[in-house]
Each structure stands twice: as C-alpha cells, then as structure tokens.
C-alpha cells in the first residue's frame, strides 16, 4: 500500500478503494519503496542513500531519484546535506515525545472544530477507513494499516478547516508510526490496532465533542508505552 505525499490532494474515498489516480510515476515508485524500507527499519538511521545506486535499483534517472528523496525529506524521513549526500533520519525517543505532544494539541483542538460543523461525508468516510484498516490488519499488511490510519486522522482533521496545519499533523503521524514500529517487540495485534479507532467514531457519530476529545486523548496516549507518562490521566 502506498501513500501520496502530504502536498498532494488528500482523498479518503480513493484511499478506501485502495487506489492512486492515474499512472504511477517512477519517482512515486521509488518514494513508496524507500518509505516502506525506512518505516520498517530495513534502512537504518544514518544509512546513506546514493542517487546513482538508487537510480540503478529503480531503473530510472538520478533526477527521478532526487524527486523521491525530496519528498522523503518533506516527511522528515531523510536528511539531505549538500555534498555530504542523503542519509536516513534518526528516530529518537526525545523527538517522538515532542511529536506526540504536538499531535495531541493539533488533533484535540481540531476535533472540537470539526464537530461544530461536520461535513456530510465525514462519518461515512471515517467508517470506510476503519473497515479498510481492519481489512489490512487481517491481511497482515502493517504498512497498509498505517497508511489508512494516517488517512483516518487527516480526514477527521480536514473538517477542522485548518489546512496550514495538515502537513504538520501528517509529519507527526508518520513519525509516530515509525517510532511505534521501531519499538515493537514481536508480533503486534494489528486487528486490535485498527479497532482502537471505533470508540472515536462512536463519539463522533453521537455528536459528543467531549467524548470525542477524551477518546482521542486516550488513543494518542496509549500508542506507545511511555504515553501515560507524557500525558498523565489520558491513558486511563
């Protein structure tokens, strides 16, 4: 399952159908493959990404590889350092804590705004994305599940009408998932991960803003083990 960069138009209905508009460019193929390897830890922090080698791997030009690397840089997954080349970015606990804090602030304020005047398709889109998460989980597709998960949260935030904050939320979601995957020992219950979104959908369906915020706070606080220490009370 691939994911479009945040700068492109977000379309949850398209994601729920598992598609990408039009022919997939070679830069998108390279972007998706490298993102997959970085998120799953197959490319370790600090590992160099050499344009010439990547061009040979993907059968494309260095310019095409450069475009993919620039997209990865937008998501904070690589660092481009001029003549020193491109390296996979680090994934530290300190950064993860701050990303979770920023995400909580943005999303909890966003859900309150979204529920003041929700769009007609909000609930159906969220339900479709939960179903897509559960299907990916049953297929043991962790990257697909994570992509649908990010789309779920961005679809909800879309109704907050704060578009300048969406790329920030997107980056937080990317790094939350990368950190979670990097710290997971053994097999994770992917179906349970998908179903964790259902209480939030229930609160939104009931139009209960306070319950939606409480559910979202708990959801974020319990993503990783240190969450309750970062957000005391929210993990109860």
Short mmCIF file of C-alpha atoms in Angstrom, two decimals:
data_model
loop_
_atom_site.label_atom_id
_atom_site.label_comp_id
_atom_site.label_asym_id
_atom_site.label_seq_id
_atom_site.Cartn_x
_atom_site.Cartn_y
_atom_site.Cartn_z
CA UNK A 1 0.00 0.00 0.00
CA UNK A 2 1.47 3.33 -0.99
CA UNK A 3 0.84 6.78 0.30
CA UNK A 4 0.85 10.08 -1.52
CA UNK A 5 3.00 12.90 -0.10
CA UNK A 6 1.15 15.39 2.09
CA UNK A 7 1.49 18.13 -0.52
CA UNK A 8 -0.87 16.28 -2.86
CA UNK A 9 -4.63 16.36 -2.52
CA UNK A 10 -5.96 14.11 0.24
CA UNK A 11 -8.82 11.88 -0.88
CA UNK A 12 -10.01 9.37 1.75
CA UNK A 13 -12.54 7.80 -0.60
CA UNK A 14 -9.76 7.00 -3.05
CA UNK A 15 -7.62 5.55 -0.26
CA UNK A 16 -10.50 3.41 0.95
CA UNK A 17 -10.73 1.93 -2.53
CA UNK A 18 -7.02 1.22 -2.42
CA UNK A 19 -6.18 3.31 -5.47
CA UNK A 20 -3.94 6.05 -6.73
CA UNK A 21 -5.07 8.36 -9.54
CA UNK A 22 -3.53 7.88 -12.96
CA UNK A 23 -0.32 6.05 -13.84
CA UNK A 24 2.24 5.75 -11.07
CA UNK A 25 5.36 7.75 -11.86
CA UNK A 26 8.77 6.18 -11.30
CA UNK A 27 9.51 8.80 -8.65
CA UNK A 28 6.40 7.62 -6.76
CA UNK A 29 7.56 4.00 -7.01
CA UNK A 30 10.95 4.96 -5.59
CA UNK A 31 9.34 7.14 -2.90
CA UNK A 32 6.97 4.37 -1.80
CA UNK A 33 9.67 1.68 -1.74
CA UNK A 34 12.16 3.78 0.20
CA UNK A 35 9.49 4.97 2.62
CA UNK A 36 8.46 1.36 3.22
CA UNK A 37 12.05 0.35 3.99
CA UNK A 38 12.66 3.33 6.30
CA UNK A 39 9.39 2.91 8.21
CA UNK A 40 10.03 -0.79 8.81
CA UNK A 41 13.66 -0.22 9.79
CA UNK A 42 15.09 -2.04 6.79
CA UNK A 43 17.03 1.15 6.08
CA UNK A 44 18.61 2.15 9.38
CA UNK A 45 19.08 5.71 10.69
CA UNK A 46 22.25 7.23 9.26
CA UNK A 47 22.35 4.89 6.28
CA UNK A 48 23.44 6.74 3.12
CA UNK A 49 21.13 6.88 0.11
CA UNK A 50 23.27 7.24 -3.01
CA UNK A 51 21.39 8.62 -6.01
CA UNK A 52 23.42 6.65 -8.58
CA UNK A 53 22.82 3.36 -6.77
CA UNK A 54 19.12 4.08 -6.31
CA UNK A 55 18.75 5.02 -9.97
CA UNK A 56 20.16 1.62 -10.92
CA UNK A 57 17.87 -0.13 -8.43
CA UNK A 58 14.70 1.52 -9.74
CA UNK A 59 15.73 1.73 -13.40
CA UNK A 60 15.33 5.49 -13.61
CA UNK A 61 17.35 8.69 -13.81
CA UNK A 62 19.13 10.36 -10.91
CA UNK A 63 16.72 13.28 -11.34
CA UNK A 64 13.79 10.93 -10.70
CA UNK A 65 15.51 9.56 -7.59
CA UNK A 66 16.21 13.11 -6.44
CA UNK A 67 12.50 13.92 -6.67
CA UNK A 68 11.68 10.91 -4.47
CA UNK A 69 14.35 11.92 -1.95
CA UNK A 70 12.97 15.46 -1.78
CA UNK A 71 9.52 14.02 -0.99
CA UNK A 72 11.05 11.87 1.75
CA UNK A 73 12.78 14.97 3.10
CA UNK A 74 9.40 16.74 3.28
CA UNK A 75 8.20 13.94 5.56
CA UNK A 76 11.34 14.09 7.70
CA UNK A 77 12.45 10.58 6.79
CA UNK A 78 15.78 11.61 5.26
CA UNK A 79 18.30 14.43 5.64
CA UNK A 80 19.90 15.94 2.54
CA UNK A 81 23.24 17.54 3.42
CA UNK A 82 24.60 19.03 0.21
CA UNK A 83 27.93 17.49 -0.79
CA UNK A 84 27.63 15.01 2.10
CA UNK A 85 24.68 13.37 0.37
CA UNK A 86 21.42 11.99 1.75
CA UNK A 87 21.03 9.87 4.87
CA UNK A 88 18.11 8.20 6.60
CA UNK A 89 16.98 10.39 9.51
CA UNK A 90 17.15 9.28 13.12
CA UNK A 91 14.13 8.09 15.13
CA UNK A 92 14.71 9.07 18.75
CA UNK A 93 12.53 8.89 21.84
CA UNK A 94 13.03 12.61 22.53
CA UNK A 95 11.69 13.55 19.10
CA UNK A 96 8.87 11.04 19.45
CA UNK A 97 7.72 12.60 22.73
CA UNK A 98 7.57 16.07 21.19
CA UNK A 99 5.80 14.75 18.08
CA UNK A 100 3.14 13.12 20.26
CA UNK A 101 2.66 16.37 22.18
CA UNK A 102 2.31 18.43 19.02
CA UNK A 103 -0.07 15.87 17.53
CA UNK A 104 -2.27 15.83 20.63
CA UNK A 105 -2.56 19.61 20.67
CA UNK A 106 -3.38 19.85 16.96
CA UNK A 107 -5.82 16.92 16.81
CA UNK A 108 -7.76 17.61 20.01
CA UNK A 109 -8.31 21.23 19.03
CA UNK A 110 -9.18 20.03 15.53
CA UNK A 111 -11.84 17.53 16.58
CA UNK A 112 -13.67 20.22 18.54
CA UNK A 113 -13.69 22.48 15.49
CA UNK A 114 -14.67 19.61 13.18
CA UNK A 115 -17.70 18.62 15.24
CA UNK A 116 -19.08 22.15 15.29
CA UNK A 117 -19.91 21.81 11.62
CA UNK A 118 -19.01 18.33 10.32
CA UNK A 119 -19.21 17.70 6.59
CA UNK A 120 -21.92 15.38 5.31
CA UNK A 121 -19.44 12.67 4.35
CA UNK A 122 -17.29 12.74 7.49
CA UNK A 123 -18.84 9.80 9.32
CA UNK A 124 -19.11 7.55 6.26
CA UNK A 125 -15.51 8.32 5.29
CA UNK A 126 -14.24 7.50 8.79
CA UNK A 127 -16.20 4.24 8.91
CA UNK A 128 -14.86 3.25 5.49
CA UNK A 129 -11.30 3.95 6.62
CA UNK A 130 -11.75 1.87 9.79
CA UNK A 131 -13.02 -1.00 7.65
CA UNK A 132 -10.02 -0.56 5.36
CA UNK A 133 -7.71 -0.66 8.39
CA UNK A 134 -9.33 -3.86 9.62
CA UNK A 135 -9.02 -5.48 6.21
CA UNK A 136 -5.33 -4.54 6.02
CA UNK A 137 -4.86 -5.93 9.53
CA UNK A 138 -6.45 -9.24 8.60
CA UNK A 139 -4.08 -9.43 5.63
CA UNK A 140 -1.14 -8.72 7.97
CA UNK A 141 -0.34 -5.58 5.96
CA UNK A 142 1.20 -3.32 8.60
CA UNK A 143 2.22 -0.59 6.17
CA UNK A 144 -1.24 -0.56 4.59
CA UNK A 145 -2.84 -0.35 8.02
CA UNK A 146 -0.57 2.55 8.98
CA UNK A 147 -1.41 4.41 5.77
CA UNK A 148 -5.16 4.05 6.32
CA UNK A 149 -4.64 5.04 9.96
CA UNK A 150 -2.98 8.30 8.90
CA UNK A 151 -5.74 8.93 6.38
CA UNK A 152 -8.34 8.43 9.12
CA UNK A 153 -6.82 11.09 11.35
CA UNK A 154 -6.22 13.51 8.48
CA UNK A 155 -9.80 13.04 7.22
CA UNK A 156 -11.13 13.98 10.65
CA UNK A 157 -8.77 16.96 10.86
CA UNK A 158 -9.81 18.08 7.36
CA UNK A 159 -13.18 19.20 8.77
CA UNK A 160 -11.41 21.46 11.27
CA UNK A 161 -10.61 23.71 8.29
CA UNK A 162 -7.02 24.39 9.36
CA UNK A 163 -5.19 23.44 6.14
CA UNK A 164 -1.86 25.02 7.06
CA UNK A 165 -1.58 22.59 9.98
CA UNK A 166 -2.29 19.45 7.95
CA UNK A 167 1.33 18.94 6.78
CA UNK A 168 2.47 19.27 10.41
CA UNK A 169 -0.05 16.66 11.54
CA UNK A 170 0.96 14.42 8.63
CA UNK A 171 4.61 14.52 9.67
CA UNK A 172 3.68 13.77 13.29
CA UNK A 173 1.62 10.78 12.18
CA UNK A 174 4.47 9.47 10.01
CA UNK A 175 6.95 9.67 12.88
CA UNK A 176 4.50 8.28 15.44
CA UNK A 177 4.08 5.18 13.29
CA UNK A 178 7.79 4.87 12.54
CA UNK A 179 8.66 5.11 16.24
CA UNK A 180 5.94 2.64 17.21
CA UNK A 181 7.12 0.10 14.64
CA UNK A 182 10.78 0.55 15.65
CA UNK A 183 10.00 -0.11 19.33
CA UNK A 184 7.64 -3.07 18.83
CA UNK A 185 8.98 -6.40 20.06
CA UNK A 186 7.50 -9.49 18.43
CA UNK A 187 4.17 -9.75 16.64
CA UNK A 188 1.70 -6.89 17.09
CA UNK A 189 -2.09 -7.39 17.16
CA UNK A 190 -2.93 -5.43 14.01
CA UNK A 191 -6.67 -6.06 14.22
CA UNK A 192 -6.77 -4.59 17.73
CA UNK A 193 -4.80 -1.59 16.45
CA UNK A 194 -7.42 -1.00 13.76
CA UNK A 195 -10.33 -1.44 16.16
CA UNK A 196 -8.90 1.19 18.55
CA UNK A 197 -10.46 3.78 16.24
CA UNK A 198 -14.05 2.59 16.75
CA UNK A 199 -14.69 4.37 20.11
CA UNK A 200 -13.69 7.66 18.48
CA UNK A 201 -16.06 7.01 15.58
CA UNK A 202 -18.82 6.23 18.09
CA UNK A 203 -18.31 9.54 19.89
CA UNK A 204 -18.34 11.42 16.59
CA UNK A 205 -21.49 9.61 15.46
CA UNK A 206 -23.17 10.63 18.73
CA UNK A 207 -22.09 14.23 18.20
CA UNK A 208 -20.45 14.20 21.64
CA UNK A 209 -17.49 16.59 21.42
CA UNK A 210 -16.28 15.99 24.98
CA UNK A 211 -16.31 12.21 24.50
CA UNK A 212 -14.53 12.59 21.14
CA UNK A 213 -11.73 14.61 22.75
CA UNK A 214 -11.43 12.13 25.64
CA UNK A 215 -11.33 9.20 23.21
CA UNK A 216 -8.73 10.91 21.05
CA UNK A 217 -6.55 11.79 24.05
CA UNK A 218 -6.67 8.16 25.22
CA UNK A 219 -5.96 6.92 21.69
CA UNK A 220 -2.82 9.05 21.37
CA UNK A 221 -1.62 8.43 24.94
CA UNK A 222 -1.75 4.65 24.54
CA UNK A 223 0.03 4.34 21.19
CA UNK A 224 3.36 3.68 22.92
CA UNK A 225 4.33 2.57 26.43
CA UNK A 226 5.62 5.95 27.57
CA UNK A 227 2.39 7.70 26.55
CA UNK A 228 0.74 7.71 30.00
CA UNK A 229 3.88 9.36 31.43
CA UNK A 230 3.78 12.08 28.78
CA UNK A 231 0.01 12.59 29.13
CA UNK A 232 -0.88 11.77 32.77
CA UNK A 233 -4.53 10.78 33.10
CA UNK A 234 -5.21 10.41 29.38
CA UNK A 235 -4.17 6.78 29.31
CA UNK A 236 -6.74 5.69 31.91
#
